């Protein structure tokens, strides 16, 4: 399709973790509101809710135009980040633009790759995958090390150049013969979810990164309001499913598992170890798992031809979450979850694309939104349980997030106990969902491979 397809493949697959790590490392380097954490909070909120905003404007979208448009938005975000030394407003705009773009770019890019294979029978060759791996090995450390230097804004320059090369490559895409609807359809329910989840995640991230006591109260109120609104929407709304139900179900669980690992791992590292431990023992194994899965995931799953691929992935997920709660195996758990969550995304994307003709252009975006939903629901459950356990153990609410973030060690042992209890509750929920999903999958989809 394009001259630089291996480079584009590499950069687009770093979208799911590199920008987040970039804003996390930069952290409160710039003096903005909320003790400097405002850009990270903005990015985090919109990264997880951008797909709901896009879904508000109809299910049938033109993937090619959306991909190029949001790639331009990401490039603008990178340019704004590079201008951050001149004014903090630029880093805030960067977080907004990058957050919205990152939430949707990978499913859009993956859709175009499936279009390419479906209509033109063209795929990347083995040498291109090797070049892509080498590109990731060079770009990711270079960007992160630069972000951790005395000139963090240069990291945005590097990433902006990489994204610009992707845009130059992708604008040569043909216009795929996909049927599209020219009628405008606004989904009020998706827009309500976008507003609701954005506010909730903003409060969650702000509570985690700052020590403002009022945010803890707002978090409790936000969780209760969100749960109430979701319950009412489920009761009163008729959900029309364009894809097979197992795709929605396992996408939802995937979002829950990934978010559980990142939340538990981060809080364990900060409250019991250090921020350095979080980088090298939590995030790095997870990112390494994602990267390796892109290149050897299908080969690994091919060794279990007698089993449904999703069933194999479910077993790996169970091992991953169990290893996560054991301190000396948490890195192994992160690697397994990163590897098999990426592999599951590939499998579910393939199933979603093949399951429909009229929604091929938006099938992956729809699947992705359910993974985001699972991530958000897990966050609600996680913080509800941690606050409830802390209340039972008589830890003041205003001290909970100080202890979780490692800003105080007065309640170090108690908060670890609460973390373990919360993890056991979440793992129980995840385990029951995986068991039910595997049972249903075995009964109704025996022939999927």
Tab-separated table of C-alpha atoms in Angstrom:
chain	number	residue	atom	x	y	z
A	1	UNK	CA	0.000	0.000	0.000
A	2	UNK	CA	2.670	2.518	1.005
A	3	UNK	CA	6.388	2.888	0.824
A	4	UNK	CA	6.856	3.213	4.582
A	5	UNK	CA	4.316	0.645	5.717
A	6	UNK	CA	6.682	-0.996	8.224
A	7	UNK	CA	7.427	2.390	9.830
A	8	UNK	CA	3.742	3.301	9.951
A	9	UNK	CA	2.854	-0.095	11.410
A	10	UNK	CA	5.437	0.383	14.161
A	11	UNK	CA	4.447	3.928	15.121
A	12	UNK	CA	0.694	3.309	15.016
A	13	UNK	CA	1.083	0.320	17.333
A	14	UNK	CA	2.947	2.451	19.882
A	15	UNK	CA	-0.120	4.710	20.062
A	16	UNK	CA	-1.677	2.533	22.776
A	17	UNK	CA	1.106	3.123	25.300
A	18	UNK	CA	3.823	5.604	24.220
A	19	UNK	CA	1.854	8.900	24.481
A	20	UNK	CA	0.544	7.873	27.929
A	21	UNK	CA	4.058	7.063	29.143
A	22	UNK	CA	5.206	10.357	27.619
A	23	UNK	CA	2.733	12.440	29.634
A	24	UNK	CA	3.345	10.298	32.726
A	25	UNK	CA	7.120	10.862	32.619
A	26	UNK	CA	6.718	14.579	31.959
A	27	UNK	CA	4.238	14.592	34.851
A	28	UNK	CA	4.155	17.919	36.655
A	29	UNK	CA	7.248	19.353	34.953
A	30	UNK	CA	5.198	22.379	33.869
A	31	UNK	CA	3.431	24.592	36.399
A	32	UNK	CA	-0.276	24.220	35.654
A	33	UNK	CA	-3.312	23.894	37.888
A	34	UNK	CA	-3.815	20.809	40.089
A	35	UNK	CA	-0.148	20.958	41.128
A	36	UNK	CA	1.014	20.655	37.534
A	37	UNK	CA	-0.820	17.390	36.810
A	38	UNK	CA	-3.561	18.989	34.687
A	39	UNK	CA	-2.134	17.919	31.251
A	40	UNK	CA	-1.792	14.260	32.288
A	41	UNK	CA	-5.312	14.278	33.713
A	42	UNK	CA	-6.733	15.778	30.503
A	43	UNK	CA	-4.907	13.253	28.338
A	44	UNK	CA	-5.968	10.320	30.499
A	45	UNK	CA	-9.646	11.291	30.486
A	46	UNK	CA	-9.959	11.860	26.731
A	47	UNK	CA	-7.785	8.854	25.846
A	48	UNK	CA	-10.406	6.618	27.443
A	49	UNK	CA	-13.553	8.404	26.235
A	50	UNK	CA	-12.759	9.656	22.730
A	51	UNK	CA	-14.409	6.642	21.065
A	52	UNK	CA	-17.729	7.466	22.767
A	53	UNK	CA	-17.557	10.972	21.317
A	54	UNK	CA	-16.990	9.619	17.802
A	55	UNK	CA	-19.775	7.046	18.197
A	56	UNK	CA	-22.138	9.888	19.074
A	57	UNK	CA	-22.113	10.973	15.431
A	58	UNK	CA	-23.236	7.729	13.876
A	59	UNK	CA	-21.952	4.191	13.492
A	60	UNK	CA	-21.150	4.291	9.784
A	61	UNK	CA	-17.954	6.266	9.383
A	62	UNK	CA	-15.390	6.689	6.633
A	63	UNK	CA	-12.311	5.178	8.184
A	64	UNK	CA	-9.834	6.594	5.672
A	65	UNK	CA	-10.870	10.218	6.207
A	66	UNK	CA	-11.163	9.783	9.963
A	67	UNK	CA	-7.709	8.210	10.188
A	68	UNK	CA	-6.047	11.032	8.267
A	69	UNK	CA	-8.031	13.676	10.159
A	70	UNK	CA	-7.190	12.349	13.615
A	71	UNK	CA	-3.577	11.792	12.601
A	72	UNK	CA	-3.410	15.503	11.785
A	73	UNK	CA	-4.958	16.192	15.211
A	74	UNK	CA	-2.228	14.081	16.863
A	75	UNK	CA	0.473	15.949	14.915
A	76	UNK	CA	-1.014	19.272	16.034
A	77	UNK	CA	-0.975	17.917	19.589
A	78	UNK	CA	2.720	17.056	19.233
A	79	UNK	CA	3.453	20.562	17.909
A	80	UNK	CA	1.626	22.062	20.894
A	81	UNK	CA	3.680	19.883	23.239
A	82	UNK	CA	6.885	21.114	21.615
A	83	UNK	CA	5.786	24.701	22.360
A	84	UNK	CA	5.203	23.977	26.065
A	85	UNK	CA	8.337	25.856	27.266
A	86	UNK	CA	6.788	29.102	26.009
A	87	UNK	CA	3.442	28.728	27.808
A	88	UNK	CA	1.697	26.007	29.822
A	89	UNK	CA	-1.438	26.427	27.702
A	90	UNK	CA	0.397	24.556	24.931
A	91	UNK	CA	0.965	21.416	26.995
A	92	UNK	CA	-2.704	21.457	28.015
A	93	UNK	CA	-3.820	21.756	24.376
A	94	UNK	CA	-1.391	18.976	23.503
A	95	UNK	CA	-2.974	16.715	26.106
A	96	UNK	CA	-6.468	17.464	24.765
A	97	UNK	CA	-5.624	16.866	21.095
A	98	UNK	CA	-3.393	13.850	21.711
A	99	UNK	CA	-5.914	12.281	24.097
A	100	UNK	CA	-8.790	12.420	21.608
A	101	UNK	CA	-6.604	11.257	18.704
A	102	UNK	CA	-4.951	8.397	20.587
A	103	UNK	CA	-8.320	6.985	21.653
A	104	UNK	CA	-9.280	6.227	18.072
A	105	UNK	CA	-6.188	6.035	15.833
A	106	UNK	CA	-5.227	2.383	16.321
A	107	UNK	CA	-8.659	0.848	15.542
A	108	UNK	CA	-8.923	3.132	12.507
A	109	UNK	CA	-5.470	2.151	11.257
A	110	UNK	CA	-6.154	-1.544	11.852
A	111	UNK	CA	-9.382	-1.241	9.854
A	112	UNK	CA	-7.462	0.144	6.864
A	113	UNK	CA	-5.036	-2.775	7.100
A	114	UNK	CA	-7.976	-5.190	6.945
A	115	UNK	CA	-9.431	-3.249	4.001
A	116	UNK	CA	-6.086	-3.560	2.257
A	117	UNK	CA	-6.016	-7.314	2.731
A	118	UNK	CA	-9.726	-7.778	1.981
A	119	UNK	CA	-9.869	-5.757	-1.259
A	120	UNK	CA	-6.314	-5.923	-2.616
A	121	UNK	CA	-4.912	-9.118	-1.038
A	122	UNK	CA	-1.785	-7.262	0.087
A	123	UNK	CA	-0.043	-7.841	3.413
A	124	UNK	CA	3.242	-6.929	5.061
A	125	UNK	CA	6.147	-9.269	4.419
A	126	UNK	CA	8.305	-10.868	7.115
A	127	UNK	CA	11.140	-8.385	6.554
A	128	UNK	CA	8.714	-5.501	7.123
A	129	UNK	CA	7.771	-6.896	10.531
A	130	UNK	CA	11.475	-7.083	11.385
A	131	UNK	CA	11.975	-3.470	10.283
A	132	UNK	CA	8.914	-2.487	12.339
A	133	UNK	CA	10.396	-4.143	15.430
A	134	UNK	CA	13.686	-2.315	14.918
A	135	UNK	CA	11.782	0.949	14.502
A	136	UNK	CA	10.000	0.432	17.820
A	137	UNK	CA	13.284	-0.476	19.522
A	138	UNK	CA	14.746	2.842	18.335
A	139	UNK	CA	11.789	5.241	18.610
A	140	UNK	CA	10.337	4.197	21.985
A	141	UNK	CA	13.520	4.477	24.110
A	142	UNK	CA	14.604	7.634	22.264
A	143	UNK	CA	11.264	9.337	22.952
A	144	UNK	CA	11.050	8.255	26.593
A	145	UNK	CA	14.677	9.107	27.419
A	146	UNK	CA	14.224	12.528	25.836
A	147	UNK	CA	11.045	13.080	27.864
A	148	UNK	CA	13.062	12.304	31.001
A	149	UNK	CA	15.828	14.759	30.089
A	150	UNK	CA	16.203	18.457	30.846
A	151	UNK	CA	14.353	19.261	27.617
A	152	UNK	CA	11.177	17.109	27.683
A	153	UNK	CA	9.500	19.153	24.938
A	154	UNK	CA	11.937	17.633	22.429
A	155	UNK	CA	10.175	14.296	22.931
A	156	UNK	CA	7.107	15.828	21.292
A	157	UNK	CA	9.276	16.946	18.358
A	158	UNK	CA	10.539	13.372	17.846
A	159	UNK	CA	7.055	11.889	18.105
A	160	UNK	CA	5.576	14.620	15.902
A	161	UNK	CA	8.102	13.880	13.156
A	162	UNK	CA	7.295	10.161	13.384
A	163	UNK	CA	3.560	10.867	13.127
A	164	UNK	CA	4.154	13.189	10.171
A	165	UNK	CA	5.973	10.426	8.295
A	166	UNK	CA	2.969	8.181	9.000
A	167	UNK	CA	0.616	10.817	7.587
A	168	UNK	CA	2.688	11.219	4.414
A	169	UNK	CA	2.568	7.461	3.970
A	170	UNK	CA	-1.114	6.950	4.783
A	171	UNK	CA	-2.484	9.756	2.614
A	172	UNK	CA	-1.544	7.598	-0.388
A	173	UNK	CA	-4.161	5.059	0.640
A	174	UNK	CA	-6.758	4.252	-2.007
A	175	UNK	CA	-10.404	5.003	-1.369
A	176	UNK	CA	-11.717	1.625	-0.344
A	177	UNK	CA	-15.063	0.559	-1.898
A	178	UNK	CA	-16.954	0.544	1.380
A	179	UNK	CA	-20.635	1.425	1.507
A	180	UNK	CA	-21.263	4.407	3.772
A	181	UNK	CA	-24.279	6.271	4.997
A	182	UNK	CA	-24.610	9.939	4.062
A	183	UNK	CA	-27.343	10.581	6.616
A	184	UNK	CA	-26.460	12.285	9.894
A	185	UNK	CA	-27.307	10.374	13.029
A	186	UNK	CA	-26.595	11.744	16.500
A	187	UNK	CA	-26.591	9.240	19.369
A	188	UNK	CA	-27.564	11.029	22.562
A	189	UNK	CA	-26.773	7.968	24.692
A	190	UNK	CA	-23.166	7.782	23.419
A	191	UNK	CA	-22.747	11.513	23.978
A	192	UNK	CA	-24.086	11.222	27.531
A	193	UNK	CA	-21.624	8.402	28.194
A	194	UNK	CA	-18.823	10.550	26.772
A	195	UNK	CA	-19.630	13.468	29.107
A	196	UNK	CA	-20.253	11.212	32.091
A	197	UNK	CA	-17.118	9.085	31.690
A	198	UNK	CA	-14.892	12.074	30.896
A	199	UNK	CA	-15.920	13.837	34.107
A	200	UNK	CA	-15.568	10.609	36.101
A	201	UNK	CA	-12.095	9.819	34.773
A	202	UNK	CA	-11.019	13.422	35.244
A	203	UNK	CA	-11.963	13.213	38.920
A	204	UNK	CA	-10.367	9.763	39.295
A	205	UNK	CA	-7.054	10.840	37.801
A	206	UNK	CA	-7.059	14.160	39.631
A	207	UNK	CA	-7.690	12.380	42.938
A	208	UNK	CA	-4.795	9.999	42.260
A	209	UNK	CA	-2.285	12.681	41.308
A	210	UNK	CA	-3.116	15.453	43.806
A	211	UNK	CA	-3.828	15.691	47.516
A	212	UNK	CA	-6.935	17.865	47.416
A	213	UNK	CA	-9.404	16.382	49.906
A	214	UNK	CA	-12.478	17.705	48.103
A	215	UNK	CA	-11.637	15.470	45.120
A	216	UNK	CA	-12.093	12.325	47.215
A	217	UNK	CA	-15.638	13.405	48.031
A	218	UNK	CA	-16.247	14.266	44.366
A	219	UNK	CA	-14.931	10.835	43.378
A	220	UNK	CA	-17.429	9.036	45.622
A	221	UNK	CA	-20.274	11.203	44.318
A	222	UNK	CA	-19.150	10.720	40.696
A	223	UNK	CA	-19.028	6.924	41.042
A	224	UNK	CA	-22.523	6.817	42.548
A	225	UNK	CA	-23.958	9.135	39.880
A	226	UNK	CA	-22.305	7.156	37.067
A	227	UNK	CA	-23.575	3.846	38.411
A	228	UNK	CA	-27.092	5.270	38.712
A	229	UNK	CA	-27.131	6.731	35.196
A	230	UNK	CA	-25.708	3.528	33.684
A	231	UNK	CA	-28.331	1.447	35.449
A	232	UNK	CA	-31.143	3.676	34.167
A	233	UNK	CA	-29.748	3.624	30.616
A	234	UNK	CA	-29.511	-0.182	30.647
A	235	UNK	CA	-33.069	-0.513	31.935
A	236	UNK	CA	-34.673	2.017	29.584
A	237	UNK	CA	-32.535	1.770	26.457
A	238	UNK	CA	-32.757	-0.861	23.759
A	239	UNK	CA	-29.249	-1.931	22.815
A	240	UNK	CA	-28.900	-2.829	19.147
A	241	UNK	CA	-25.900	-5.093	18.604
A	242	UNK	CA	-24.330	-5.023	15.134
A	243	UNK	CA	-21.642	-7.604	16.031
A	244	UNK	CA	-21.785	-11.073	17.629
A	245	UNK	CA	-22.203	-10.825	21.389
A	246	UNK	CA	-19.004	-12.684	22.255
A	247	UNK	CA	-16.990	-9.865	20.622
A	248	UNK	CA	-18.544	-7.255	22.921
A	249	UNK	CA	-18.224	-9.555	25.932
A	250	UNK	CA	-14.538	-10.398	25.574
A	251	UNK	CA	-13.660	-6.831	24.551
A	252	UNK	CA	-15.255	-5.647	27.796
A	253	UNK	CA	-13.262	-8.207	29.838
A	254	UNK	CA	-10.046	-7.278	28.047
A	255	UNK	CA	-10.526	-3.649	29.095
A	256	UNK	CA	-11.172	-4.718	32.691
A	257	UNK	CA	-8.066	-6.926	32.893
A	258	UNK	CA	-5.651	-4.413	31.402
A	259	UNK	CA	-6.959	-1.617	33.607
A	260	UNK	CA	-6.820	-3.844	36.689
A	261	UNK	CA	-3.158	-4.654	36.092
A	262	UNK	CA	-2.169	-1.027	35.485
A	263	UNK	CA	-4.086	0.262	38.509
A	264	UNK	CA	-3.020	-2.444	40.938
A	265	UNK	CA	0.558	-2.488	39.660
A	266	UNK	CA	0.912	1.289	39.870
A	267	UNK	CA	-0.531	1.539	43.386
A	268	UNK	CA	1.489	-1.451	44.617
A	269	UNK	CA	4.710	0.027	43.253
A	270	UNK	CA	4.137	3.559	44.563
A	271	UNK	CA	2.796	2.566	48.010
A	272	UNK	CA	5.222	-0.299	48.702
A	273	UNK	CA	8.258	0.267	46.439
A	274	UNK	CA	9.084	3.344	44.336
A	275	UNK	CA	8.305	5.126	41.085
A	276	UNK	CA	11.401	3.520	39.542
A	277	UNK	CA	9.974	0.116	40.410
A	278	UNK	CA	6.748	1.102	38.630
A	279	UNK	CA	8.613	1.978	35.438
A	280	UNK	CA	10.868	-1.078	35.238
A	281	UNK	CA	8.750	-3.762	36.944
A	282	UNK	CA	5.193	-2.710	36.031
A	283	UNK	CA	5.108	-0.697	32.800
A	284	UNK	CA	8.145	-2.129	31.000
A	285	UNK	CA	7.075	-5.829	31.164
A	286	UNK	CA	3.579	-4.836	30.054
A	287	UNK	CA	4.885	-2.783	27.120
A	288	UNK	CA	7.352	-5.520	26.176
A	289	UNK	CA	4.508	-8.031	26.119
A	290	UNK	CA	2.503	-5.817	23.752
A	291	UNK	CA	5.450	-5.334	21.393
A	292	UNK	CA	6.407	-9.023	21.230
A	293	UNK	CA	2.781	-10.030	20.713
A	294	UNK	CA	2.671	-8.014	17.500
A	295	UNK	CA	5.406	-10.179	16.025
A	296	UNK	CA	5.116	-13.666	17.574
A	297	UNK	CA	1.572	-13.726	18.998
A	298	UNK	CA	0.018	-15.708	16.170
A	299	UNK	CA	2.899	-18.193	16.196
A	300	UNK	CA	2.380	-18.862	19.895
A	301	UNK	CA	-1.363	-19.374	19.520
A	302	UNK	CA	-0.810	-21.728	16.558
A	303	UNK	CA	0.684	-24.311	18.945
A	304	UNK	CA	-2.800	-24.786	20.437
A	305	UNK	CA	-4.785	-25.537	17.283
A	306	UNK	CA	-7.006	-27.995	19.102
A	307	UNK	CA	-8.354	-25.194	21.312
A	308	UNK	CA	-10.325	-22.055	20.543
A	309	UNK	CA	-7.815	-19.146	20.472
A	310	UNK	CA	-9.910	-17.091	22.880
A	311	UNK	CA	-9.994	-19.992	25.338
A	312	UNK	CA	-6.188	-20.158	25.309
A	313	UNK	CA	-6.030	-16.399	25.849
A	314	UNK	CA	-8.508	-16.663	28.736
A	315	UNK	CA	-6.260	-19.197	30.498
A	316	UNK	CA	-3.291	-16.843	30.019
A	317	UNK	CA	-5.371	-13.985	31.455
A	318	UNK	CA	-6.169	-16.019	34.578
A	319	UNK	CA	-2.483	-16.765	35.076
A	320	UNK	CA	-1.643	-13.124	34.440
A	321	UNK	CA	-3.998	-11.670	37.054
A	322	UNK	CA	-2.973	-14.321	39.605
A	323	UNK	CA	0.734	-13.577	39.063
A	324	UNK	CA	-0.067	-9.869	39.411
A	325	UNK	CA	-1.058	-10.147	43.092
A	326	UNK	CA	2.094	-12.092	44.011
A	327	UNK	CA	4.853	-9.492	44.611
A	328	UNK	CA	7.749	-11.522	43.167
A	329	UNK	CA	5.823	-12.508	40.008
A	330	UNK	CA	4.044	-9.231	39.263
A	331	UNK	CA	6.330	-8.514	36.291
A	332	UNK	CA	5.491	-11.927	34.800
A	333	UNK	CA	1.807	-11.110	35.230
A	334	UNK	CA	2.310	-7.797	33.444
A	335	UNK	CA	4.093	-9.454	30.546
A	336	UNK	CA	1.353	-12.075	30.161
A	337	UNK	CA	-1.416	-9.489	30.295
A	338	UNK	CA	0.353	-7.186	27.830
A	339	UNK	CA	1.125	-10.051	25.436
A	340	UNK	CA	-2.263	-11.755	25.445
A	341	UNK	CA	-4.390	-8.591	25.640
A	342	UNK	CA	-2.694	-7.417	22.447
A	343	UNK	CA	-3.189	-10.852	20.891
A	344	UNK	CA	-6.836	-10.929	21.919
A	345	UNK	CA	-7.377	-7.487	20.393
A	346	UNK	CA	-6.008	-8.808	17.087
A	347	UNK	CA	-8.287	-11.859	17.186
A	348	UNK	CA	-11.403	-9.893	18.161
A	349	UNK	CA	-10.673	-7.265	15.519
A	350	UNK	CA	-10.501	-10.009	12.901
A	351	UNK	CA	-13.765	-11.569	14.107
A	352	UNK	CA	-15.481	-8.160	14.179
A	353	UNK	CA	-14.341	-7.257	10.677
A	354	UNK	CA	-15.431	-10.601	9.208
A	355	UNK	CA	-18.771	-10.639	11.045
A	356	UNK	CA	-20.429	-7.866	9.054
A	357	UNK	CA	-20.540	-6.325	5.593
A	358	UNK	CA	-22.489	-3.150	6.287
A	359	UNK	CA	-20.397	-2.137	9.326
A	360	UNK	CA	-16.898	-3.162	8.228
A	361	UNK	CA	-15.713	0.443	8.294
A	362	UNK	CA	-16.763	0.958	11.915
A	363	UNK	CA	-16.677	-2.565	13.359
A	364	UNK	CA	-13.263	-2.180	15.018
A	365	UNK	CA	-14.136	1.217	16.436
A	366	UNK	CA	-17.281	-0.279	17.920
A	367	UNK	CA	-15.305	-3.156	19.439
A	368	UNK	CA	-12.738	-0.745	20.849
A	369	UNK	CA	-15.415	1.294	22.620
A	370	UNK	CA	-16.472	-1.789	24.587
A	371	UNK	CA	-12.876	-2.364	25.705
A	372	UNK	CA	-12.842	1.250	26.908
A	373	UNK	CA	-16.138	0.622	28.694
A	374	UNK	CA	-14.629	-2.378	30.496
A	375	UNK	CA	-11.664	-0.250	31.540
A	376	UNK	CA	-13.913	2.473	32.956
A	377	UNK	CA	-16.172	0.024	34.801
A	378	UNK	CA	-13.118	-1.629	36.359
A	379	UNK	CA	-11.898	1.747	37.579
A	380	UNK	CA	-15.248	2.416	39.202
A	381	UNK	CA	-15.216	-0.978	40.939
A	382	UNK	CA	-11.568	-0.684	41.951
A	383	UNK	CA	-11.920	2.706	43.620
A	384	UNK	CA	-15.256	1.792	45.184
A	385	UNK	CA	-13.708	-1.310	46.779
A	386	UNK	CA	-10.505	0.444	47.883
A	387	UNK	CA	-12.452	3.261	49.524
A	388	UNK	CA	-14.851	0.810	51.150
A	389	UNK	CA	-12.013	-1.335	52.516
A	390	UNK	CA	-10.194	1.740	53.779
A	391	UNK	CA	-13.335	2.923	55.532
A	392	UNK	CA	-13.758	-0.480	57.192
A	393	UNK	CA	-10.106	-0.417	58.309
A	394	UNK	CA	-10.485	3.134	59.665
A	395	UNK	CA	-8.091	4.807	57.239
A	396	UNK	CA	-9.129	8.480	56.750
A	397	UNK	CA	-10.404	9.030	53.211
A	398	UNK	CA	-8.084	11.987	52.693
A	399	UNK	CA	-5.116	9.692	53.480
A	400	UNK	CA	-6.084	6.854	51.129
A	401	UNK	CA	-4.712	8.309	47.900
A	402	UNK	CA	-1.709	9.837	49.654
A	403	UNK	CA	-0.817	6.323	50.799
A	404	UNK	CA	-1.569	4.749	47.403
A	405	UNK	CA	0.645	7.258	45.604
A	406	UNK	CA	3.524	6.862	48.073
A	407	UNK	CA	3.264	10.411	49.443
A	408	UNK	CA	2.915	9.041	52.965
A	409	UNK	CA	3.958	5.694	54.450
A	410	UNK	CA	2.059	5.996	57.706
A	411	UNK	CA	-0.595	3.527	56.497
A	412	UNK	CA	1.757	1.448	54.337
A	413	UNK	CA	0.806	-1.958	55.761
A	414	UNK	CA	-2.918	-1.229	56.015
A	415	UNK	CA	-3.134	0.110	52.459
A	416	UNK	CA	-1.344	-3.005	51.158
A	417	UNK	CA	-3.953	-5.162	52.890
A	418	UNK	CA	-6.711	-3.072	51.284
A	419	UNK	CA	-5.034	-3.412	47.887
A	420	UNK	CA	-4.869	-7.189	48.223
A	421	UNK	CA	-8.512	-7.394	49.301
A	422	UNK	CA	-9.593	-5.177	46.405
A	423	UNK	CA	-7.519	-7.268	43.993
A	424	UNK	CA	-9.120	-10.499	45.217
A	425	UNK	CA	-12.607	-9.030	44.704
A	426	UNK	CA	-11.794	-7.777	41.197
A	427	UNK	CA	-10.073	-11.048	40.218
A	428	UNK	CA	-13.120	-12.976	41.420
A	429	UNK	CA	-15.361	-10.881	39.161
A	430	UNK	CA	-12.977	-11.254	36.212
A	431	UNK	CA	-12.627	-14.997	36.817
A	432	UNK	CA	-16.400	-15.514	36.857
A	433	UNK	CA	-16.795	-13.526	33.637
A	434	UNK	CA	-14.002	-15.473	31.919
A	435	UNK	CA	-15.459	-18.790	33.070
A	436	UNK	CA	-18.933	-17.858	31.841
A	437	UNK	CA	-17.583	-16.503	28.553
A	438	UNK	CA	-15.490	-19.613	27.877
A	439	UNK	CA	-18.473	-21.847	28.608
A	440	UNK	CA	-20.737	-19.905	26.239
A	441	UNK	CA	-18.011	-19.774	23.611
A	442	UNK	CA	-17.557	-23.535	23.700
A	443	UNK	CA	-21.300	-24.065	23.232
A	444	UNK	CA	-22.038	-21.545	20.506
A	445	UNK	CA	-18.833	-20.864	18.556
A	446	UNK	CA	-17.051	-24.175	18.191
A	447	UNK	CA	-16.001	-23.516	14.618
A	448	UNK	CA	-14.298	-20.139	15.084
A	449	UNK	CA	-10.531	-20.313	14.738
